[in-house]
Coordinates of C-alpha atoms in Angstrom, one line a residue:
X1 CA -196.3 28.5 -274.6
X2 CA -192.4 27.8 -275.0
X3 CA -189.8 30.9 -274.7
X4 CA -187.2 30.9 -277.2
X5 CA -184.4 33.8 -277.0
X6 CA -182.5 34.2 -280.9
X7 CA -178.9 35.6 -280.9
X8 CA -177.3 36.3 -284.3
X9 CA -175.1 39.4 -284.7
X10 CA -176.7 40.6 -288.1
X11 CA -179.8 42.5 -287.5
X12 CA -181.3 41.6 -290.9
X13 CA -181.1 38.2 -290.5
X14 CA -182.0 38.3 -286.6
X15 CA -185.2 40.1 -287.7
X16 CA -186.2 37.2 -290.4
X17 CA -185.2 34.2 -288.3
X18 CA -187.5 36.0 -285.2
X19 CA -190.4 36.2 -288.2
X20 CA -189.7 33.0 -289.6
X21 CA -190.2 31.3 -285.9
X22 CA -193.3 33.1 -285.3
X23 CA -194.7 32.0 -288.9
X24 CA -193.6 28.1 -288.0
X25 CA -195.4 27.6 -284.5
X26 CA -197.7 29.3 -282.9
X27 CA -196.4 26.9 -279.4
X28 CA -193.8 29.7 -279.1
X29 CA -193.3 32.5 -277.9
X30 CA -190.1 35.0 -278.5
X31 CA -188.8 36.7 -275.4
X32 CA -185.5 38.1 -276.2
X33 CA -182.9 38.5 -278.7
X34 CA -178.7 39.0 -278.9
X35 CA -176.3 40.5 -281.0
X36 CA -173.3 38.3 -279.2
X37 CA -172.4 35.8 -276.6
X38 CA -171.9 38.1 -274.3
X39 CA -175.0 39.9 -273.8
X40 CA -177.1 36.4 -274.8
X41 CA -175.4 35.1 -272.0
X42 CA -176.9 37.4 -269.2
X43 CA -180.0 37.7 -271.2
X44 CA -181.0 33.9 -270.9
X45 CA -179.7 33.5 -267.3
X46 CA -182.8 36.2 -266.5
X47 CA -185.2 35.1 -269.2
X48 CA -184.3 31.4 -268.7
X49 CA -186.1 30.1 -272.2
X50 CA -186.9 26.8 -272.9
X51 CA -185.2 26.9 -276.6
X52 CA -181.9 29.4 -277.7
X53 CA -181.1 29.9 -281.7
X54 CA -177.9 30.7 -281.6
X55 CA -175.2 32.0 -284.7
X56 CA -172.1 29.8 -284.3
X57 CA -169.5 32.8 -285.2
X58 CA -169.9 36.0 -283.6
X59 CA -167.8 38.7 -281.9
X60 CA -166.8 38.2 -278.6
X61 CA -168.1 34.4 -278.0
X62 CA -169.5 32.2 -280.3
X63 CA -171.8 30.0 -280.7
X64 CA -170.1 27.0 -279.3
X65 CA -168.4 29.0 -276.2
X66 CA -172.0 30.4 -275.4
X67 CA -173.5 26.7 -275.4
X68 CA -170.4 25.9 -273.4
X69 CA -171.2 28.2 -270.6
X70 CA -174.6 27.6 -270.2
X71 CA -173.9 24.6 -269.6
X72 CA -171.2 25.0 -267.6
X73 CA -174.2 27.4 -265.3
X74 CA -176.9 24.8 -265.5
X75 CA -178.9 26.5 -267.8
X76 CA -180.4 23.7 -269.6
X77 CA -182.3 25.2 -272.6
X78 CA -182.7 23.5 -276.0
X79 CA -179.8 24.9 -278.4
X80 CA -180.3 25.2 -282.0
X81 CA -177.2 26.4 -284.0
X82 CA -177.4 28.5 -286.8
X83 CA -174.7 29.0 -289.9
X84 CA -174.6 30.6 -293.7
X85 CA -172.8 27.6 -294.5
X86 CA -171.8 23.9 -293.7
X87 CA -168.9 23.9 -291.3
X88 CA -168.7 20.0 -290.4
X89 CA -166.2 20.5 -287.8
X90 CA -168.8 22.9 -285.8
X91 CA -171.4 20.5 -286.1
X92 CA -169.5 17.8 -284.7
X93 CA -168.4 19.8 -281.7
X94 CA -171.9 21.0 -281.2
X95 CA -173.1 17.5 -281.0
X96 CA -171.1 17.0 -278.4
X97 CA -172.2 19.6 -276.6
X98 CA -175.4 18.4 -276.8
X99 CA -177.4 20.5 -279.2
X100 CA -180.8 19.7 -280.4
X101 CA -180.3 20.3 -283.9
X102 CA -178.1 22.5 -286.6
X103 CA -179.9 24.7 -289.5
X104 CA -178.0 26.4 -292.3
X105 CA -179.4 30.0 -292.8
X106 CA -181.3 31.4 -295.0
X107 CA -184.0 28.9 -293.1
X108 CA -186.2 26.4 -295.1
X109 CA -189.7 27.0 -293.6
X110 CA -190.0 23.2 -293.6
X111 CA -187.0 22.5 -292.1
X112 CA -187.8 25.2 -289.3
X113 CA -191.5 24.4 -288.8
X114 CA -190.7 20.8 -288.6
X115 CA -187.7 21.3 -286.1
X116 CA -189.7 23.0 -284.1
X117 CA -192.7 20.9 -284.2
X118 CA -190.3 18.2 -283.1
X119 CA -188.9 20.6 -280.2
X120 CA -192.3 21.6 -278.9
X121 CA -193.3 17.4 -278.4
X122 CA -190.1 16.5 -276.5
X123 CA -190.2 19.7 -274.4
X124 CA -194.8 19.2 -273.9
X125 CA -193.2 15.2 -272.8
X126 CA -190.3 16.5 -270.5
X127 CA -192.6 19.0 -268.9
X128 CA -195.1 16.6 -268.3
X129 CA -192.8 13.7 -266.6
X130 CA -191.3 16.7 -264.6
X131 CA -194.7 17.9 -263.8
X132 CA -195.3 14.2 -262.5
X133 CA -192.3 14.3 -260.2
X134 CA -193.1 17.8 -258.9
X135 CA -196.7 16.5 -258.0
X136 CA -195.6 13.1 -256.7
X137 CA -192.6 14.9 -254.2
X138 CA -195.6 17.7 -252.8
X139 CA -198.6 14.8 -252.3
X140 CA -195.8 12.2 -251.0
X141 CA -193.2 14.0 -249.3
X142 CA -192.6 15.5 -246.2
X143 CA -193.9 19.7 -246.4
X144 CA -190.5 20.7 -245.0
X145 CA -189.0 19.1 -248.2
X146 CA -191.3 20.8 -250.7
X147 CA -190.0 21.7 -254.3
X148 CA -188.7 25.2 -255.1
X149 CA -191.1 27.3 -255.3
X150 CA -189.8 28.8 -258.6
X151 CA -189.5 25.4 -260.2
X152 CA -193.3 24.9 -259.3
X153 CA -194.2 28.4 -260.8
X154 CA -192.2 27.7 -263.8
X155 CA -193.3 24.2 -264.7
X156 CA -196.9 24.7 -263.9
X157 CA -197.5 28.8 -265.3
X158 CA -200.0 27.8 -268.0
X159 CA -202.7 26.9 -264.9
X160 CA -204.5 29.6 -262.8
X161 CA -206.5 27.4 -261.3
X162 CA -206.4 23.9 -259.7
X163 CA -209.0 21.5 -257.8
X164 CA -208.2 18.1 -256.5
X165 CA -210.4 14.6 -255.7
X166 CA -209.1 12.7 -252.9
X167 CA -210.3 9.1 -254.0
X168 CA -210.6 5.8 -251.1
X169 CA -211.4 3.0 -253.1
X170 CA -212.9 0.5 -250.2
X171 CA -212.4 1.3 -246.6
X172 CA -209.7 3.7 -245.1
X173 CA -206.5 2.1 -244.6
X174 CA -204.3 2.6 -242.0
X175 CA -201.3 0.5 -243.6
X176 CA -199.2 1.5 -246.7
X177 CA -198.2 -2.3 -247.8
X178 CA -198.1 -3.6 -251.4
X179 CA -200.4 -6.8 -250.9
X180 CA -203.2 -7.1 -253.1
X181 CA -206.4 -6.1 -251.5
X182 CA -209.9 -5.5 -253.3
X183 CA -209.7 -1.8 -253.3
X184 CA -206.1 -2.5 -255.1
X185 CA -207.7 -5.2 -257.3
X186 CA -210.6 -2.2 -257.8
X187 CA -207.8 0.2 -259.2
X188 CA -206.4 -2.7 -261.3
X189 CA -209.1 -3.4 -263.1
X190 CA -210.5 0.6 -263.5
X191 CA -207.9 2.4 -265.3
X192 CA -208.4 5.8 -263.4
X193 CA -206.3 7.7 -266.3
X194 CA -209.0 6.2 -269.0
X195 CA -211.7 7.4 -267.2
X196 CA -210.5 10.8 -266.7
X197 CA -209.1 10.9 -270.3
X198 CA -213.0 10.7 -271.5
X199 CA -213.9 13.3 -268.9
X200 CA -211.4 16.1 -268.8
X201 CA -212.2 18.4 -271.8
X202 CA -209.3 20.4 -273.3
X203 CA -208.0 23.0 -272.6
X204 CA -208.0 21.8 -269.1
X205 CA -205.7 19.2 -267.8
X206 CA -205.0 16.3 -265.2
X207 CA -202.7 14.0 -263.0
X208 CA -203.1 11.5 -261.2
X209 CA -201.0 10.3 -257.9
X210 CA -200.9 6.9 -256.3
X211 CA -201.2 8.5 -252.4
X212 CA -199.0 6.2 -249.6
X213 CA -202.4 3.9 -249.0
X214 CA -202.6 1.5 -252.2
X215 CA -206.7 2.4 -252.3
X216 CA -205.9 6.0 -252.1
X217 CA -205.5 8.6 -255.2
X218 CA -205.2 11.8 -255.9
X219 CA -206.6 13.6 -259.0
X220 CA -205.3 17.1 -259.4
X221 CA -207.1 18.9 -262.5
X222 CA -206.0 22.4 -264.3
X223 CA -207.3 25.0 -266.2
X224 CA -205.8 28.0 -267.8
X225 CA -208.1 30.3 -267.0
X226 CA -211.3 30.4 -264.5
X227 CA -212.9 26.8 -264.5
X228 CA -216.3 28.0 -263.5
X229 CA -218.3 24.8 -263.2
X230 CA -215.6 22.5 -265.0
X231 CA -214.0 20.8 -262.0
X232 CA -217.5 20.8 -260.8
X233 CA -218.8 18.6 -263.7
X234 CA -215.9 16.3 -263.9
X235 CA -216.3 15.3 -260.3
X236 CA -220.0 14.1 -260.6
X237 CA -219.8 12.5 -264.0
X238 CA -216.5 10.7 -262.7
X239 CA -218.6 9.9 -259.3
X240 CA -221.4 8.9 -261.3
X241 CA -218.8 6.4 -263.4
X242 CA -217.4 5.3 -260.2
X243 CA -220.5 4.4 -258.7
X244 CA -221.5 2.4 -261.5
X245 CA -218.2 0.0 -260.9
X246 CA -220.3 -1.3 -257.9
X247 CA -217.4 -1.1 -255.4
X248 CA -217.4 1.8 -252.3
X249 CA -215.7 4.6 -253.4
X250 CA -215.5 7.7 -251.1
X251 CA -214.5 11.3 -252.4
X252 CA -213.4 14.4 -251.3
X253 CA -213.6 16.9 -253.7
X254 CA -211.6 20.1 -253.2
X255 CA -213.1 23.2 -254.9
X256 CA -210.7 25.2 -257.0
X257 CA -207.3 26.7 -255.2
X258 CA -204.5 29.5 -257.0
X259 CA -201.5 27.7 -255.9
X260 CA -199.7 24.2 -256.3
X261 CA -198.1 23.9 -253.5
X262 CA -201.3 24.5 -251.5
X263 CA -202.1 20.8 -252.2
X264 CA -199.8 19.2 -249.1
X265 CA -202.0 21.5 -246.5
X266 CA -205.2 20.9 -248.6
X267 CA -204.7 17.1 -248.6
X268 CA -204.1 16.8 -245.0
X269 CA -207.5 18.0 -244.3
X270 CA -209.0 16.1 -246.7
X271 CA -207.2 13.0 -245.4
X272 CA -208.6 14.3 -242.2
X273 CA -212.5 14.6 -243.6
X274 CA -211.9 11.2 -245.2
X275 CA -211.4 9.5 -242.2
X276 CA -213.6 11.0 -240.1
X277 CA -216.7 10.7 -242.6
X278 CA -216.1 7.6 -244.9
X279 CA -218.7 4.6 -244.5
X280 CA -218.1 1.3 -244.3
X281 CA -219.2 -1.0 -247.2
X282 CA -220.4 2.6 -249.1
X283 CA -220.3 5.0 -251.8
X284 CA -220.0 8.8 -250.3
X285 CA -219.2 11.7 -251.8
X286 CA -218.1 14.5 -248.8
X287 CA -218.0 18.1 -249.2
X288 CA -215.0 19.6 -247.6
X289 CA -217.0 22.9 -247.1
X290 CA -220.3 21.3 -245.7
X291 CA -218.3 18.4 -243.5
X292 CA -215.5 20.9 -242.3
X293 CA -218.1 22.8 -240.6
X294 CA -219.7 19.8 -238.9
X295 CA -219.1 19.3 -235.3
X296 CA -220.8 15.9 -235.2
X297 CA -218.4 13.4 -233.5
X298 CA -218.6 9.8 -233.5
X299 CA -221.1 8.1 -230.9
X300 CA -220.2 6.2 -228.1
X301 CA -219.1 3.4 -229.6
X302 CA -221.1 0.7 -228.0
X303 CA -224.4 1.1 -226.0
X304 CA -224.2 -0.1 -222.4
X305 CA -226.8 -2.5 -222.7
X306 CA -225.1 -4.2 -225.5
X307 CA -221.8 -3.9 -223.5
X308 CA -223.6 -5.6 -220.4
X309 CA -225.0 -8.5 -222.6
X310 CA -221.6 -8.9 -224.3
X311 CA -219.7 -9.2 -221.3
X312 CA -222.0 -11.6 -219.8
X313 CA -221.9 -14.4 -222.4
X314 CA -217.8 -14.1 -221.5
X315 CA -217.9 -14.5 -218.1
X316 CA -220.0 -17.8 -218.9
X317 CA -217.6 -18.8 -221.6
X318 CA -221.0 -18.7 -224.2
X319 CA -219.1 -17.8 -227.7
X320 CA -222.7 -19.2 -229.1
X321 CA -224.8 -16.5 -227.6
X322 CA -222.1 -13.8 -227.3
X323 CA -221.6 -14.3 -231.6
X324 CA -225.2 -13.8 -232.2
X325 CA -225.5 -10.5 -230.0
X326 CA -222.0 -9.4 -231.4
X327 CA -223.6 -10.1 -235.2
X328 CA -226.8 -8.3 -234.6
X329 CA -224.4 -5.4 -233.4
X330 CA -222.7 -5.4 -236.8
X331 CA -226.2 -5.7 -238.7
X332 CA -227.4 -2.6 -236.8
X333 CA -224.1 -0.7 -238.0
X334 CA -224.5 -1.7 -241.2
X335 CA -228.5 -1.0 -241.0
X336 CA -227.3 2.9 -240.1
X337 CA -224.3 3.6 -242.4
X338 CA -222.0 3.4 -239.4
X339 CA -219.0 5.4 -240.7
X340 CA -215.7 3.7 -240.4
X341 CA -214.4 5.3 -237.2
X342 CA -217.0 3.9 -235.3
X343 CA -217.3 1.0 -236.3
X344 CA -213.8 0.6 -235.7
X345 CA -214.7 1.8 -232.1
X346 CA -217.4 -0.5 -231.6
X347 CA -214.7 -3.6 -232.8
X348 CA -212.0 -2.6 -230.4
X349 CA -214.3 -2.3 -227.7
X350 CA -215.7 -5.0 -227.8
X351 CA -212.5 -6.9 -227.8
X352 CA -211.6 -4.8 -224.7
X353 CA -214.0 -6.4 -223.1
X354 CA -211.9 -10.0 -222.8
X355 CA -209.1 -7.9 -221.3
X356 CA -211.7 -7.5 -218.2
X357 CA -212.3 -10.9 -217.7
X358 CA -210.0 -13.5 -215.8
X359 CA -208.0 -14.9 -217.1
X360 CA -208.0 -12.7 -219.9
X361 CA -205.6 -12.2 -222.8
X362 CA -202.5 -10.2 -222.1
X363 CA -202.2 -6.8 -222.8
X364 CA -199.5 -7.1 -225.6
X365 CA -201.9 -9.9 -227.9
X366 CA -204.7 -7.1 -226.9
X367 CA -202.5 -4.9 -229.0
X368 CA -201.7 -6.7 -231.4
X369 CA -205.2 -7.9 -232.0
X370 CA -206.4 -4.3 -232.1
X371 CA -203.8 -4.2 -235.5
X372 CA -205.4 -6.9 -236.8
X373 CA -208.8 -5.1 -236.4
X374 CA -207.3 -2.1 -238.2
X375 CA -205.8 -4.3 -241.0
X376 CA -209.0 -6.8 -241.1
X377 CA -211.1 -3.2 -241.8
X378 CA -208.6 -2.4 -243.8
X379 CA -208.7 -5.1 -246.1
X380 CA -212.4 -5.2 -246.6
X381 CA -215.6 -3.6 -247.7
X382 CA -218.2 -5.9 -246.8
X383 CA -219.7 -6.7 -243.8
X384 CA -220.2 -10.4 -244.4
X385 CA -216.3 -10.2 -244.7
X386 CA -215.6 -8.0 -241.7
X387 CA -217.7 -10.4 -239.7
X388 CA -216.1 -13.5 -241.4
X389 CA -212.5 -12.6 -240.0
X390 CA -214.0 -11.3 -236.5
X391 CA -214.9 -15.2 -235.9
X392 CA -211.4 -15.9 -236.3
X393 CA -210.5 -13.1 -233.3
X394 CA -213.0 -13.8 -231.3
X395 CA -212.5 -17.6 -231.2
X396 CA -209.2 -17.1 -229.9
X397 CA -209.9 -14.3 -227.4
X398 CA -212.9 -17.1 -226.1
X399 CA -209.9 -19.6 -225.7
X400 CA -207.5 -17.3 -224.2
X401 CA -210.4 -16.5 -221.9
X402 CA -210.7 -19.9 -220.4
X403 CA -213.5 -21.9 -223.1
X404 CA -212.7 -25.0 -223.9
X405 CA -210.4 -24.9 -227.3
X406 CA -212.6 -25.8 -230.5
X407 CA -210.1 -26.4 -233.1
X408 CA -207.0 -28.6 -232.6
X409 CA -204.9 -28.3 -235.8
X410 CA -201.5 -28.8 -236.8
X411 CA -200.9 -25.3 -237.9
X412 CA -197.9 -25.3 -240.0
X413 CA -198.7 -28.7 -241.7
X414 CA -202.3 -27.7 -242.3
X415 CA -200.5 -24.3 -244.4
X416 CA -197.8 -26.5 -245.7
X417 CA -200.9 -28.7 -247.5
X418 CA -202.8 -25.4 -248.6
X419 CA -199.3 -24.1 -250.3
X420 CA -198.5 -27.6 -252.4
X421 CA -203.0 -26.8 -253.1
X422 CA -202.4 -23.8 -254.1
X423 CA -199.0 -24.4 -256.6
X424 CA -200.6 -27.4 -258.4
X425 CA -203.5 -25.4 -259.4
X426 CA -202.6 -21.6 -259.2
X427 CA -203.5 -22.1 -263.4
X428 CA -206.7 -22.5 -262.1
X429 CA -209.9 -19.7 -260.9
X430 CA -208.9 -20.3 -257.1
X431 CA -210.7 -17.8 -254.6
X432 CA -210.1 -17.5 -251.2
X433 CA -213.4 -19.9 -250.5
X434 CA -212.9 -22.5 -252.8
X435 CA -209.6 -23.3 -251.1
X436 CA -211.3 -22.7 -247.6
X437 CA -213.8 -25.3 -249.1
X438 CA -211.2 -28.1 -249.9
X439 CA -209.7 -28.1 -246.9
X440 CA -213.4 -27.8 -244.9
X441 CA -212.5 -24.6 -242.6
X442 CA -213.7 -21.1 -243.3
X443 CA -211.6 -18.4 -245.8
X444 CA -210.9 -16.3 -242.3
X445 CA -209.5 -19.2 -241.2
X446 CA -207.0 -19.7 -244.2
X447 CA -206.5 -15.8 -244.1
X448 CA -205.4 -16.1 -241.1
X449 CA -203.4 -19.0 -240.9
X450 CA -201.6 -17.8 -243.8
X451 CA -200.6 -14.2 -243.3
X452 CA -199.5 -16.2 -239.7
X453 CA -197.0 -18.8 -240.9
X454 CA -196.1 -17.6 -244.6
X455 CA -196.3 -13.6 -243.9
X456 CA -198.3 -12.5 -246.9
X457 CA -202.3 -13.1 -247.5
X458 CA -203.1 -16.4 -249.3
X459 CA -204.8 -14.2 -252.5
X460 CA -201.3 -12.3 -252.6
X461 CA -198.9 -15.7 -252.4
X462 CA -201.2 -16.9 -255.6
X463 CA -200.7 -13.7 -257.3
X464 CA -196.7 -13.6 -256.7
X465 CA -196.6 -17.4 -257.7
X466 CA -198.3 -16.2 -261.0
X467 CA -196.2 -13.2 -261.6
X468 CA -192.8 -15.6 -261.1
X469 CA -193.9 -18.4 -264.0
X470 CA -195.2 -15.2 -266.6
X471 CA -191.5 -14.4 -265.7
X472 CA -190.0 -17.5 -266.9
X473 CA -192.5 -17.9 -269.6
X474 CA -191.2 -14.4 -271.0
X475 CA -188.4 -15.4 -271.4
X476 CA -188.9 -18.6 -273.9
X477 CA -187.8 -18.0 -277.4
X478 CA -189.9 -17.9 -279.9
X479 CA -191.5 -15.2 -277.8
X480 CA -194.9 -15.9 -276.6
X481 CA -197.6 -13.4 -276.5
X482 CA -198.7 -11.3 -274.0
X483 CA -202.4 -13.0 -274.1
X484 CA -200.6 -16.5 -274.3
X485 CA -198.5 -15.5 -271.0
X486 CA -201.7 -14.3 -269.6
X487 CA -204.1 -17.3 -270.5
X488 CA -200.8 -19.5 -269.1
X489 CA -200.9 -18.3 -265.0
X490 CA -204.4 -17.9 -265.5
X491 CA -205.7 -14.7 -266.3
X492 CA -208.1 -14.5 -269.3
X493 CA -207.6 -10.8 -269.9
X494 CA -204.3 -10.2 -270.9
X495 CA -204.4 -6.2 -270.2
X496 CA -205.4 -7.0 -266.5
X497 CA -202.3 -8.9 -266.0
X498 CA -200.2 -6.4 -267.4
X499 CA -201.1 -4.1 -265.4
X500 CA -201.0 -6.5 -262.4
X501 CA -197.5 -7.8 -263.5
X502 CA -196.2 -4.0 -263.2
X503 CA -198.1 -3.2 -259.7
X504 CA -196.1 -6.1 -258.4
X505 CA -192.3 -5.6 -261.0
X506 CA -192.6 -2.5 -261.2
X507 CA -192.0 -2.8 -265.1
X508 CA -194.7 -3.9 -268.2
X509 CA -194.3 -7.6 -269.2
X510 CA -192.3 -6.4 -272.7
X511 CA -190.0 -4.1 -270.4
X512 CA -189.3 -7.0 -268.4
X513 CA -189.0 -9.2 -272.1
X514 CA -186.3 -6.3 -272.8
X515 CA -184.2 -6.9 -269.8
X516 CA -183.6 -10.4 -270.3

């Protein structure tokens, strides 16, 4: 509910304009009341409403000196002037003070009850785009650069209680770029905000925040009172809706906290519980209160006897044998729901084990490699996929280590030819394997070779080429539609590109259409 403090110096009419408000909207509530300017002054600097009536001439200060020094203290509340009778010259220095509108007393009902119907939507839309901010600076900024504390209380006083649902579409990243991976592709394609919309029953509320990681979101819900087993309901019937998208999705759902600015701490060890308990290439839902208690740690991350075989087929320089014991390792992970922090283990070790033989690679590619296990894991959900770009890896480490080189290909032509592919048929349904397949090497291998020499993935050059010709096509005139633009670059469903074309703009394809 919206404060409003009236100030007129007639108690009469003060008295009927405070009944005539509360007969008009029942959105507002009022919380204080002034014969002048000077005593409305003090009395809004401690009530601080969101709307003041004000009387233009009274004694002391008017109407137009009082809106002057509110300003003049950053008080920012909605003004509405008040007068018997039309005094043009008022009204045109009020506008310019910024008021939100002018009513001649005695008040029409209409006129009041639509005024403030009109006052009530812009303040509900200004308090939820602040409301927005204020969630997006606690989740994504640094704690020590919280909001104030009595902005917080202010703009989120109608809620007593709060829960939040840590979503990881896909696997757990541990990089914050922009390229287009499945779990983004995931979010494309389901509108989190739709789903909730059909979930979330009134009078509670939600938000949504895109965390650092691209896969990662944060739902916060509200409720005005106790939400008993609200939050509780919307969690499984969203999990339920989320499973049946047939992509891994882990959450972490938080049961209901007091406070707002508790989410920072909360999220950190749900960040924490999410990357100690999500599963590769699965669905999980983790309870803080179950999982915060457990002291089970990953296991070692490879068995000795499978380290022993391993490092055998190296010394030999046998990739053959050495791929089908490292494969049957994966198939075992994925046989016992390996979670991601050990399978992550078990990948790094295993590349260790090259560093131990001689020659081996040095330790600065070691490193590097190790990234490209984190971003290879990253990147997918699948284990036909993970094991797909470990080929690529583990080829080189073999000819690093000494076996004889299998591949001898002009690198940068070979990516030059896949690019001048790629632009005369990006129109066209291209995947990552059909252009593997025309140029007869495997999609790790044009991953690879392509985040290498051109510095993005291939799927995220065909995307940006896309995004760059709907560009100049919204720009022809006569304008071409939205689904035209779309079925142009390739893309049957025109809402999916929209969508895409903002993730990668930042703007819609009209606001972009307006800018021209």
């Amino acid at each position: 509910m919206y404060k409003i403090v009236v100030v007129d110096d007639e108690p009469l009419l003060l008295r009927n304009i405070k009944n005539s408000i509360r007969q008009a909207h029942d959105g507002f509530a009022i919380v204080g009341e002034a014969a002048d300017g000077d005593e409305a002054l003090e009395l809004i600097a401690a009530a601080r409403p969101d709307v003041v009536f004000t009387d233009i001439k009274m004694p002391t200060m008017d109407g137009l000196t009082l809106i002057g020094e509110l300003r003049r203290r950053g008080l920012d509340a909605k003004i509405v002037l008040l007068s018997g009778y039309q005094e043009f010259d008022y009204a045109k220095r009020a506008l310019q003070l910024g008021v939100e509108d002018y009513l001649l007393k005695p008040l029409s009902p209409q006129a009041l009850g639509d005024l403030l119907g009109k006052l009530h939507d812009v303040l509900e839309a200004e308090k939820s785009k602040r409301q927005d901010e204020l969630l997006d600076d606690i989740v994504r900024k640094e704690i020590d650069f919280l909001p104030p504390a009595a902005e917080l209380e202010r703009m989120f006083r109608d809620y007593r209680a709060f829960g939040g649902l840590l979503l990881c579409a896909g696997s757990v990243s541990r990089f914050g770029g922009n390229w287009l991976t499945p779990a983004k592709d995931f979010w494309l394609k389901n509108d989190l905000s739709r789903l909730l919309g059909e979930l979330v029953p009134k009078p509670h509320r939600f938000w949504t925040v895109q965390l650092n990681h691209a896969n990662e979101k944060l739902v916060i819900l509200a409720s005005p009172g106790a939400p008993g087993m609200a939050f509780a309901d919307i969690a499984d019937r969203l999990y339920d809706k989320l499973l049946a998208c047939r992509f891994p999705v882990t959450m972490v759902a938080r049961s209901p906290f007091t406070a707002v600015d508790d989410l920072p701490y909360l999220l950190q060890r749900d960040r924490i519980l999410l990357q100690k308990f999500a599963v590769f290439g699965q669905s999980r839902r983790i309870d803080p209160h179950a999982d915060e208690q457990s002291e089970r740690t990953p296991d070692h991350p490879l068995a000795a006897n499978a380290e022993k075989l391993l490092l055998n087929w190296i010394e030999k320089r046998q990739p053959g044998p050495f791929k089908a014991e490292f494969a049957a390792l994966l198939r075992d992970c994925e046989r016992q729901s390996c979670p991601q922090i050990r399978l992550e283990g078990v990948l790094k070790r295993v590349v260790q084990l090259f560093h131990q033989t001689n020659p081996g690679p040095s330790q600065p590619r070691m490193l590097e490699i190790e990234l490209e296990i984190d971003e290879l894991i990253s990147g997918s959900y699948k284990y036909a996929a993970l094991l797909e770009g470990m080929w690529v890896l583990l080829d080189e480490l073999f000819q690093l280590a000494g076996a004889e080189k299998q591949v001898k290909e002009d690198q940068p032509a070979l990516v030059l030819e896949m690019e001048r592919y790629i632009r005369s048929r990006y129109t066209e349904l291209l995947s990552l394997p059909s252009v593997a397949a025309h140029f007869g090497v495997t999609p790790a291998v044009v991953s690879s070779l392509f985040k290498k020499h051109k510095g993005i993935p291939p799927m995220e050059f065909i995307i940006r080429l896309r995004i760059e010709k709907a560009k100049e096509l919204l720009s022809i005139v006569p304008p071409l539609t939205i689904r035209d633009v779309a079925a142009a670059i390739g893309y049957d469903d025109a809402y999916y590109m929209s969508r895409l074309f903002k993730s990668v703009t930042g703007v819609s394809p009209s606001e972009y259409r307006e800018t021209i």
